[in-house]
Every structure is written in C-alpha cells, then in structure tokens.
Coordinates of C-alpha atoms in Angstrom, one line a residue:
M1 CA -12.2 -29.8 -20.5
K2 CA -12.9 -30.6 -16.9
V3 CA -11.2 -28.3 -14.4
V4 CA -11.3 -28.7 -10.6
V5 CA -10.3 -25.7 -8.4
V6 CA -9.5 -26.6 -4.8
G7 CA -9.7 -23.5 -2.5
C8 CA -11.1 -20.1 -3.5
T9 CA -9.7 -17.1 -1.7
H10 CA -7.4 -14.8 -3.7
A11 CA -5.6 -17.2 -6.1
G12 CA -8.6 -19.4 -6.5
T13 CA -10.9 -16.5 -7.3
A14 CA -8.4 -15.1 -9.8
A15 CA -7.9 -18.5 -11.4
V16 CA -11.6 -19.2 -11.8
K17 CA -12.3 -15.8 -13.4
N18 CA -9.4 -16.1 -15.8
I19 CA -10.0 -19.7 -16.7
L20 CA -13.6 -18.9 -17.7
T21 CA -12.6 -15.7 -19.5
N22 CA -10.0 -17.6 -21.6
H23 CA -11.8 -20.9 -21.8
P24 CA -15.6 -20.2 -21.6
D25 CA -16.4 -23.8 -22.6
A26 CA -14.4 -25.3 -19.7
E27 CA -16.4 -27.2 -17.1
V28 CA -15.1 -25.6 -13.9
T29 CA -15.9 -27.1 -10.5
V30 CA -14.9 -25.2 -7.3
F31 CA -14.6 -26.7 -3.8
E32 CA -14.2 -24.2 -0.9
R33 CA -14.2 -25.2 2.7
N34 CA -15.5 -21.8 4.0
D35 CA -18.9 -20.1 3.4
N36 CA -17.3 -17.2 1.5
V37 CA -14.6 -16.4 -1.1
S38 CA -12.1 -13.6 -1.7
F39 CA -11.9 -12.3 1.8
L40 CA -9.1 -9.7 2.2
S41 CA -7.5 -10.7 5.5
C42 CA -5.2 -7.7 5.3
G43 CA -8.3 -5.7 6.2
I44 CA -9.0 -7.5 9.5
A45 CA -7.1 -4.9 11.6
L46 CA -9.1 -2.1 9.9
Y47 CA -12.3 -4.0 10.6
V48 CA -11.3 -4.6 14.2
G49 CA -10.3 -1.0 14.7
G50 CA -13.6 0.3 13.3
V51 CA -12.0 2.0 10.2
V52 CA -14.0 -0.4 8.0
K53 CA -17.6 -0.2 9.1
D54 CA -19.1 -2.7 6.7
P55 CA -17.1 -6.0 6.4
A56 CA -18.8 -6.6 3.0
G57 CA -16.3 -4.3 1.5
L58 CA -13.5 -6.7 2.4
F59 CA -14.9 -9.2 -0.2
Y60 CA -14.4 -8.4 -3.9
S61 CA -16.2 -11.5 -5.2
N62 CA -18.8 -14.0 -4.1
P63 CA -20.0 -17.5 -5.0
E64 CA -22.9 -16.0 -7.0
E65 CA -20.6 -14.1 -9.2
L66 CA -18.4 -17.1 -9.9
A67 CA -21.5 -19.2 -10.7
S68 CA -22.8 -16.5 -13.0
L69 CA -19.5 -16.8 -15.0
G70 CA -20.2 -20.6 -15.4
A71 CA -18.4 -22.2 -12.5
K72 CA -20.1 -25.0 -10.4
V73 CA -19.4 -23.7 -6.9
N74 CA -19.4 -26.0 -4.0
M75 CA -19.2 -24.0 -0.7
E76 CA -18.5 -25.6 2.6
H77 CA -17.0 -28.6 1.0
D78 CA -13.8 -30.1 2.3
V79 CA -11.6 -31.9 -0.2
T80 CA -10.4 -35.1 1.6
N81 CA -8.4 -36.8 -1.2
I82 CA -6.7 -36.1 -4.5
D83 CA -5.9 -39.2 -6.6
T84 CA -3.4 -37.9 -9.1
E85 CA -3.2 -41.3 -11.0
A86 CA -7.0 -41.5 -11.5
K87 CA -7.3 -37.7 -11.8
E88 CA -10.1 -37.6 -9.2
V89 CA -10.9 -35.3 -6.3
T90 CA -13.0 -36.5 -3.3
A91 CA -14.9 -33.9 -1.3
K92 CA -17.2 -34.0 1.6
D93 CA -20.2 -31.6 2.1
L94 CA -19.6 -30.2 5.6
K95 CA -23.4 -29.6 6.0
T96 CA -24.6 -33.1 5.0
N97 CA -21.5 -35.2 5.3
E98 CA -22.2 -36.5 1.7
E99 CA -19.1 -37.4 -0.3
K100 CA -18.7 -36.7 -4.0
V101 CA -16.0 -37.7 -6.4
V102 CA -15.2 -35.5 -9.4
S103 CA -12.8 -36.2 -12.2
Y104 CA -10.5 -33.6 -13.8
D105 CA -8.4 -32.9 -16.8
K106 CA -6.7 -30.0 -15.1
L107 CA -6.4 -29.5 -11.3
V108 CA -5.9 -26.1 -9.8
V109 CA -4.6 -26.2 -6.2
T110 CA -5.2 -22.8 -4.5
T111 CA -5.6 -24.1 -1.0
G112 CA -3.9 -21.2 0.6
S113 CA -2.2 -21.2 4.0
W114 CA -3.1 -21.6 7.7
P115 CA -1.7 -19.8 10.8
I116 CA 1.2 -21.6 12.4
I117 CA 0.0 -23.0 15.8
P118 CA 3.0 -23.5 18.0
P119 CA 3.0 -26.4 20.6
I120 CA 2.6 -24.2 23.6
K121 CA 1.1 -25.4 26.9
G122 CA -2.5 -24.0 27.3
I123 CA -2.8 -23.0 23.7
E124 CA -6.3 -24.7 23.5
S125 CA -7.5 -22.2 26.2
K126 CA -10.6 -20.1 25.4
N127 CA -9.8 -16.6 24.0
V128 CA -6.5 -17.8 22.4
L129 CA -7.5 -16.8 18.9
L130 CA -6.2 -17.0 15.3
C131 CA -6.4 -14.2 12.8
K132 CA -6.8 -15.4 9.2
N133 CA -10.3 -15.5 7.8
Y134 CA -13.6 -13.7 8.1
N135 CA -15.1 -15.9 10.8
Q136 CA -12.1 -15.5 12.9
A137 CA -12.2 -11.7 12.4
N138 CA -15.8 -11.7 13.7
V139 CA -14.8 -13.8 16.8
I140 CA -12.0 -11.3 17.6
I141 CA -14.3 -8.3 17.3
E142 CA -16.9 -9.9 19.5
Q143 CA -14.6 -11.0 22.2
A144 CA -12.6 -7.8 22.2
K145 CA -15.7 -5.9 23.3
D146 CA -15.2 -7.1 26.9
A147 CA -11.5 -7.5 26.8
K148 CA -9.4 -4.9 28.5
K149 CA -5.9 -6.6 28.3
I150 CA -5.0 -8.0 25.0
V151 CA -1.8 -9.9 24.1
V152 CA -0.7 -10.2 20.5
V153 CA 1.9 -12.9 19.8
G154 CA 3.9 -12.1 16.6
G155 CA 5.4 -8.9 15.4
G156 CA 4.8 -9.2 11.7
Y157 CA 2.4 -7.0 9.7
I158 CA -0.8 -8.6 10.9
G159 CA 0.3 -8.5 14.5
I160 CA 1.5 -4.9 14.4
E161 CA -1.7 -3.7 12.7
L162 CA -3.8 -5.4 15.3
V163 CA -1.7 -3.9 18.1
E164 CA -2.3 -0.4 16.6
A165 CA -6.1 -1.1 16.2
F166 CA -6.4 -2.2 19.8
A167 CA -4.2 0.6 21.2
E168 CA -6.3 3.2 19.3
T169 CA -9.5 1.8 20.9
G170 CA -8.1 2.1 24.4
K171 CA -7.1 -1.5 25.1
Q172 CA -4.1 -2.4 27.2
V173 CA -1.9 -4.1 24.6
T174 CA 1.2 -6.3 24.9
L175 CA 3.2 -7.4 21.9
I176 CA 5.4 -10.5 22.3
D177 CA 7.8 -11.7 19.7
G178 CA 10.6 -14.3 19.8
L179 CA 12.9 -12.1 17.8
S180 CA 14.6 -8.9 19.0
R181 CA 12.9 -6.6 16.5
I182 CA 9.4 -6.1 15.1
L183 CA 8.8 -6.4 11.3
N184 CA 12.3 -8.0 11.0
K185 CA 11.4 -9.5 7.6
Y186 CA 10.7 -6.1 6.0
L187 CA 12.8 -3.5 7.8
D188 CA 16.2 -3.0 9.2
E189 CA 17.1 -1.6 12.6
P190 CA 16.9 2.2 12.0
F191 CA 13.4 1.8 10.9
T192 CA 12.2 -0.7 13.5
N193 CA 13.8 1.4 16.3
L194 CA 11.7 4.3 15.4
L195 CA 8.5 2.2 15.1
E196 CA 9.1 0.4 18.4
K197 CA 9.4 3.8 20.2
E198 CA 6.2 4.8 18.5
L199 CA 4.4 1.7 19.9
V200 CA 5.8 2.4 23.4
D201 CA 4.7 6.0 23.2
H202 CA 1.2 4.8 22.5
G203 CA 1.1 2.7 25.6
V204 CA 2.0 -0.7 24.1
T205 CA 4.1 -3.0 26.2
L206 CA 6.8 -4.7 24.1
A207 CA 8.3 -8.1 25.0
L208 CA 10.8 -8.7 22.2
G209 CA 13.2 -11.6 22.2
E210 CA 10.7 -13.5 24.4
N211 CA 9.1 -16.8 23.6
V212 CA 5.8 -17.8 25.1
N213 CA 6.2 -20.8 27.4
E214 CA 2.6 -21.1 28.6
F215 CA -1.0 -19.8 28.4
V216 CA -2.5 -19.9 31.9
A217 CA -6.3 -20.4 32.1
D218 CA -8.8 -20.2 34.9
E219 CA -11.2 -22.9 36.0
S220 CA -13.5 -22.2 33.0
G221 CA -10.7 -22.7 30.6
T222 CA -10.4 -19.0 29.7
V223 CA -6.9 -17.6 29.3
T224 CA -5.8 -15.2 32.1
K225 CA -2.1 -15.0 31.7
V226 CA 0.7 -15.4 29.2
V227 CA 4.0 -16.6 30.5
T228 CA 7.4 -16.1 28.8
A229 CA 10.8 -17.2 30.1
S230 CA 11.3 -14.0 32.1
Q231 CA 7.9 -12.3 32.5
E232 CA 4.1 -12.8 32.9
F233 CA 1.4 -10.8 31.3
D234 CA -2.3 -10.6 32.3
A235 CA -4.6 -11.3 29.4
D236 CA -8.3 -11.3 28.7
M237 CA -7.6 -12.3 25.1
V238 CA -4.6 -13.6 23.1
I239 CA -4.2 -13.4 19.3
L240 CA -1.6 -15.6 17.6
C241 CA 0.1 -14.1 14.6
V242 CA 3.3 -16.1 14.3
G243 CA 3.2 -16.8 10.6
F244 CA 1.6 -19.1 8.1
R245 CA 2.3 -22.5 6.6
P246 CA 1.1 -23.8 3.2
N247 CA -2.1 -26.0 3.2
T248 CA -0.7 -28.7 0.9
D249 CA -1.1 -32.0 2.8
L250 CA -3.4 -33.3 0.1
L251 CA -0.5 -33.4 -2.4
K252 CA 2.4 -34.5 -0.1
G253 CA 4.5 -37.0 -2.0
K254 CA 2.6 -36.3 -5.2
V255 CA 4.2 -33.1 -6.5
D256 CA 7.6 -31.5 -5.7
M257 CA 7.6 -29.1 -2.7
L258 CA 9.9 -27.0 -0.6
P259 CA 10.6 -28.4 2.9
S260 CA 8.0 -25.9 4.1
G261 CA 5.3 -27.7 2.0
A262 CA 5.0 -24.9 -0.6
I263 CA 4.4 -26.4 -4.0
K264 CA 7.1 -25.8 -6.6
V265 CA 5.9 -24.5 -9.9
N266 CA 7.5 -23.5 -13.2
D267 CA 7.1 -20.1 -14.9
Y268 CA 3.6 -21.1 -16.1
M269 CA 2.3 -22.2 -12.6
Q270 CA 2.6 -25.9 -13.4
S271 CA 3.7 -28.2 -10.7
S272 CA 6.0 -31.2 -11.3
D273 CA 2.7 -32.9 -12.5
P274 CA 2.0 -30.8 -15.7
D275 CA -1.8 -31.2 -15.3
I276 CA -1.7 -29.8 -11.7
F277 CA -1.4 -26.0 -11.4
S278 CA -0.8 -24.2 -8.1
A279 CA -1.0 -20.6 -7.1
G280 CA -1.1 -18.3 -4.0
D281 CA -0.2 -19.2 -0.4
S282 CA 0.1 -22.9 -1.2
T283 CA 2.9 -22.1 -3.7
V284 CA 6.5 -20.9 -4.0
V285 CA 7.3 -17.6 -5.6
H286 CA 10.4 -16.8 -7.6
Y287 CA 12.1 -14.1 -5.5
N288 CA 13.9 -11.9 -8.0
P289 CA 16.4 -10.3 -5.6
T290 CA 18.0 -13.7 -4.9
G291 CA 16.9 -15.6 -8.0
K292 CA 15.6 -18.4 -5.8
D293 CA 12.2 -20.0 -5.0
Q294 CA 10.9 -18.8 -1.7
Y295 CA 7.7 -18.9 0.3
I296 CA 6.2 -15.4 0.6
P297 CA 2.4 -15.6 1.3
L298 CA 1.0 -12.2 0.1
A299 CA -2.3 -11.4 -1.6
T300 CA -0.4 -9.6 -4.4
N301 CA 1.5 -12.8 -5.3
A302 CA -1.7 -14.8 -5.1
V303 CA -3.8 -12.8 -7.5
R304 CA -1.0 -12.6 -10.1
Q305 CA -0.3 -16.4 -9.9
G306 CA -4.0 -17.1 -10.1
M307 CA -4.4 -15.0 -13.2
L308 CA -1.5 -16.8 -14.8
V309 CA -3.2 -20.2 -14.2
G310 CA -6.1 -19.0 -16.4
Q311 CA -3.7 -17.8 -19.1
N312 CA -1.6 -21.0 -19.2
L313 CA -4.1 -23.7 -18.5
V314 CA -4.0 -25.2 -22.0
E315 CA -0.7 -23.8 -23.4
Q316 CA 2.3 -21.9 -22.0
K317 CA 1.5 -18.4 -23.0
V318 CA 2.4 -15.9 -20.2
K319 CA 5.5 -16.2 -18.0
Y320 CA 5.5 -15.4 -14.3
R321 CA 7.7 -12.4 -13.6
G322 CA 8.5 -13.2 -10.0
T323 CA 8.2 -11.0 -7.0
Q324 CA 10.2 -8.6 -4.8
G325 CA 7.9 -9.1 -1.8
T326 CA 6.9 -5.5 -1.9
S327 CA 4.7 -4.3 1.0
G328 CA 3.4 -1.2 2.7
L329 CA 2.2 -0.3 6.2
Y330 CA 0.5 2.6 8.0
L331 CA 1.3 2.8 11.7
F332 CA 0.3 5.7 13.9
G333 CA 0.7 8.3 11.1
W334 CA 3.9 6.8 9.7
T335 CA 3.8 5.4 6.1
I336 CA 6.3 2.6 5.5
G337 CA 7.2 0.9 2.3
S338 CA 9.6 -2.0 1.7
T339 CA 10.7 -4.1 -1.2
G340 CA 13.4 -6.7 -1.8
L341 CA 16.2 -7.5 0.5
T342 CA 17.0 -5.9 3.8
K343 CA 20.6 -5.8 5.1
E344 CA 19.7 -8.7 7.4
S345 CA 18.1 -10.9 4.8
A346 CA 21.0 -10.2 2.4
A347 CA 23.4 -11.6 5.0
L348 CA 21.1 -14.7 5.5
N349 CA 21.4 -15.3 1.8
D350 CA 25.2 -14.9 1.8
L351 CA 25.0 -11.9 -0.5
D352 CA 27.8 -9.3 -0.4
V353 CA 26.0 -5.9 -0.4
N354 CA 26.4 -2.2 0.2
V355 CA 23.7 -0.6 2.5
T356 CA 23.1 3.1 2.5
V357 CA 20.8 4.9 4.9
I358 CA 20.0 8.6 4.6
E359 CA 17.3 11.0 5.6
D360 CA 16.2 14.0 3.5
N361 CA 13.2 16.2 2.9
Y362 CA 10.7 15.0 0.2
R363 CA 10.2 18.6 -1.1
P364 CA 12.1 22.0 -1.0
E365 CA 12.7 23.7 2.4
F366 CA 11.2 26.9 1.0
M367 CA 7.8 25.3 1.0
P368 CA 5.6 26.1 4.0
T369 CA 6.0 22.5 5.2
T370 CA 7.9 19.4 4.4
E371 CA 8.6 16.0 5.9
K372 CA 11.7 14.0 6.4
V373 CA 12.0 10.7 4.6
L374 CA 14.2 7.9 6.1
M375 CA 15.5 5.8 3.3
E376 CA 17.7 2.7 2.8
I377 CA 18.9 1.1 -0.4
V378 CA 20.6 -2.3 -0.7
S379 CA 22.8 -3.0 -3.7
E380 CA 25.1 -5.7 -4.8
K381 CA 28.8 -5.0 -4.3
G382 CA 30.7 -4.7 -7.6
T383 CA 27.7 -4.5 -9.9
N384 CA 25.7 -1.9 -8.0
K385 CA 22.5 -3.8 -8.9
I386 CA 19.6 -2.7 -6.7
L387 CA 18.4 -5.5 -4.5
G388 CA 16.2 -3.8 -1.9
A389 CA 14.9 -0.6 -0.4
Q390 CA 13.0 0.8 2.6
F391 CA 11.2 4.1 3.2
L392 CA 9.5 5.7 6.2
S393 CA 7.9 9.1 6.6
K394 CA 4.9 11.0 7.8
Y395 CA 4.5 11.9 4.1
D396 CA 3.0 9.1 2.0
I397 CA 6.1 7.6 0.4
T398 CA 4.7 4.1 -0.1
Q399 CA 4.6 4.4 -3.9
S400 CA 8.4 4.7 -3.8
A401 CA 8.5 1.0 -2.7
N402 CA 6.6 0.2 -5.9
T403 CA 9.1 2.3 -8.0
L404 CA 12.0 0.4 -6.5
S405 CA 10.2 -2.9 -7.0
V406 CA 10.2 -2.1 -10.7
A407 CA 13.9 -1.2 -10.5
I408 CA 14.8 -4.5 -8.9
Q409 CA 12.6 -6.6 -11.2
N410 CA 14.3 -5.0 -14.2
E411 CA 17.8 -5.3 -12.7
M412 CA 18.5 -1.6 -12.6
T413 CA 21.7 -0.3 -10.9
L414 CA 22.4 2.6 -8.6
E415 CA 23.7 4.6 -11.6
D416 CA 20.3 4.1 -13.4
L417 CA 18.4 5.3 -10.4
A418 CA 20.8 8.2 -9.6
L419 CA 20.0 9.7 -13.0
Q420 CA 16.5 8.5 -13.5
D421 CA 14.1 11.1 -14.9
F422 CA 11.5 12.1 -12.3
F423 CA 9.4 15.3 -12.6
F424 CA 10.0 18.4 -10.4
Q425 CA 7.2 20.5 -8.9
P426 CA 7.8 22.1 -5.5
H427 CA 4.4 20.9 -4.1
F428 CA 5.6 17.3 -4.6
D429 CA 9.4 16.9 -4.8
R430 CA 12.7 18.5 -5.5
P431 CA 14.8 19.1 -8.7
W432 CA 16.6 15.9 -7.6
N433 CA 13.9 13.5 -6.4
Y434 CA 14.7 11.9 -3.1
L435 CA 15.1 8.6 -4.9
N436 CA 17.8 10.2 -7.0
I437 CA 19.4 11.6 -3.9
L438 CA 19.3 8.1 -2.2
A439 CA 21.0 6.4 -5.2
Q440 CA 23.6 9.2 -5.5
A441 CA 24.5 8.8 -1.8
A442 CA 24.8 5.0 -2.3
L443 CA 27.0 5.5 -5.3
A444 CA 29.3 7.9 -3.4
E445 CA 29.6 5.3 -0.5
A446 CA 30.3 2.4 -3.0
E447 CA 33.0 4.4 -4.8
A448 CA 34.6 5.5 -1.5
E449 CA 34.7 1.9 -0.3
A450 CA 36.2 0.7 -3.6
E451 CA 39.1 3.2 -3.4

C-alpha cells in the first residue's frame, strides 16, 4: 500500500507515526515544504520572551525519527499538483528545482494553515512580520533585539501572548484589533475587561475596534508607522496575528470543503474522496456544542485527527469524538481556561442559552490564603445541557476547562455537575468544589427564570 502524506507539522507527524505503527508494511512518502517537522508554534511567545531558552524543545519529532520508522521523508519539497483521477502527486525539490511524481493508494492531506494576510497598503514593508513557523519565530527574535516600539495586530491567543512577552522585556507595545474586545472567541466581557485592564496596567497601548488602514515605511522600505481610521502609532516592528486560513488550494474542486477552504471529513477522517484523508488545520472539526462542522485550528485537534488517520486508513475502526475548542492561557499571573460556547458565540449560533457568572474562593476561607475564581457557565435553556464554560484566577484553574470539556462532550447537564463527586481537602478545595457551586448557582438562576 502506497501512502503519500502532504505536510508534516502536528497532524502529519501524528499520521505518519500511527500509519507505520498500524501498517508497518505501508510505503509511506512524506513531502514537507519546510526544513523541520512538528514545530509547536504555541511556544513562539515563550521563545520570544526568553522563557524557552533552547528552541529545540519546541520540536517533538524530526525527519530522522520518521525515517527510522520507515517513512521516506522529502524535506523542502513543495507539492505543486494532486491528480486525484490518476492518484498522483507532483512535488518540486526547492533546493534543486527537480520535479518528481509519486503515485498513491491513500493520500493524507495535512497541509495545515497559513496566516491571513489582509490587503492593507504597505503590508509588504520590511519589519511587517508573520508569526506561524520556526523560521518566522527566529526572524521576530532577531529583529526585536533593536526594536523599541512594537505593534501587534490581532488580539487572539498568539497576539496576546506576544504582547505579554514584549511588554515583559521592556518594549513599548501597542495591540490593535478590529473588534471591541480581546480574545473574543474564547471569553465573554467580564473576563476580557479584567485582562484588558491588566494589559494597560503593564504599559500596553490598546487600540480596540480599530482596523489598520496603512503601514507607512521610510525610504528604505522599513515600517515606521501604523495608521488606523482614527490614530497613528510609531512602530519599529509589526507582527500580524489576524487569524489563519486552511492551506487547501491543491484540492479545490476535488473534494468537498467549507467556504473557508477547510476540507470536510467524516467521522473517520475521510474526505468526499474515500482514498483521501485530511487532518489538522486544513480540515473541519465537529464542534460538539453546536453539533456542526467548524474550522478551529488548534494543535490539540490536529494530533487527534492525525492519529485517527493512522487508525482508519484501511478500515473504519475508531470514530472521531469531536471537539469543544478547549484552550488555556497564562497572562501576567492570571490563569485562564475556556471550553465550548461563550454567551456571544451562542447568540451567533442562534442558540437559546442561560449564562451564569459568579466569583468564589477555590478553597476555604480558614486557610492562610485563597484566591478568587471568576467563573461562567453556558447552558441550553429548557434542557440545562452544558454548552460552555470560562474560568479565570491567580490560582491555576486551567484543568477545570478540561473537566467541563468532558462534561460538554458527554452531554452532561447542570444537575449532573451540581452533584458531581469531587474530593474535598482544604489545601485544594471546599466541601462543595467551585464547579459544584457554579452549577448550583446556574440551576437556581434557571429555575427562577422558569417561574
């Protein structure tokens, strides 16, 4: 069986390893455009901020490991065409310009995503940088050495983490986002209000609800200013973090896709062409809170889907369980966890929900210290089915997002969580865990509204 894998970051690496584990006789050929595999881009901000000293730790595999498992690994090869009728892949060696054509029985498309590059005047200026892969991370670190004023465009996780890293190293940082709140995909207003204040308190200039109109460069072509509709910001360096789009042009018109270009797959990672599998940032996920296919590019989704390709390559054995889009963040001492729907995203999906926000201590007040936990839970009206949750505290509450992810995936209700068995030990929690307390408060609100 000939298997061709196109792209080898998270999903591709997971797919190759699991294919060769489950099918050691398979002839696996890998094409990767870059000179490395398995780079954890979520660690770029830690690398930029100096928390991670050795970038080698941001890789969990390498071409040599995949080759030792039996894969034929072609690094720095750009796939230029996929002929789904002839079942052939054409790739160009970027070092020699030599072209090769390889046939396949099964094709694995793990081509990932690429940063969205908006059509802004002056975007081609020097020092307007992207933040996705290892080589881009190195460019950011090198150019940041001499940069005093840095503008980050985009208030998602990557943008916020970079803002923190630069602020902590003494840079003058401006964050611009076209929406009125940071982290709007993950958190509702009580949470983002607190975090926005934290950013301002650390010297960050916020320009929210502002779109970039132009990047102004000097005679050498180096960016010097970022212009929005109402303001101008001096800049020695700009980093674009406005989101990602699927890298799926090779299969346009050949398999079914969402309008975004994300490849549609069934529960076994097969596209509309059953011999073409897709996983990771090039692929849809089944979003359990809504029951719909969505595009949520996360490394966690990628490694799970990649693993399932290896399990299901020959026969349909293991079903995809879907995702809640669970995520965590550490920002200036705050730990933040989020899973499933927010109040805002529930409204966008036309879902009728109850939203409860409370604050409570994570452990008893008689202990020498404790910390407040700000919590929100989103539940479906009428059924009380849990659809989303958010947590924020100086205490590490991030695993609570994982707990609620399990609850959502298994369609648990507020009643289930209100009475869920959690241990009690004063060092760690209360007789009623704060998750119990959150669900009980939500139940009381739902019952009061129903009366």
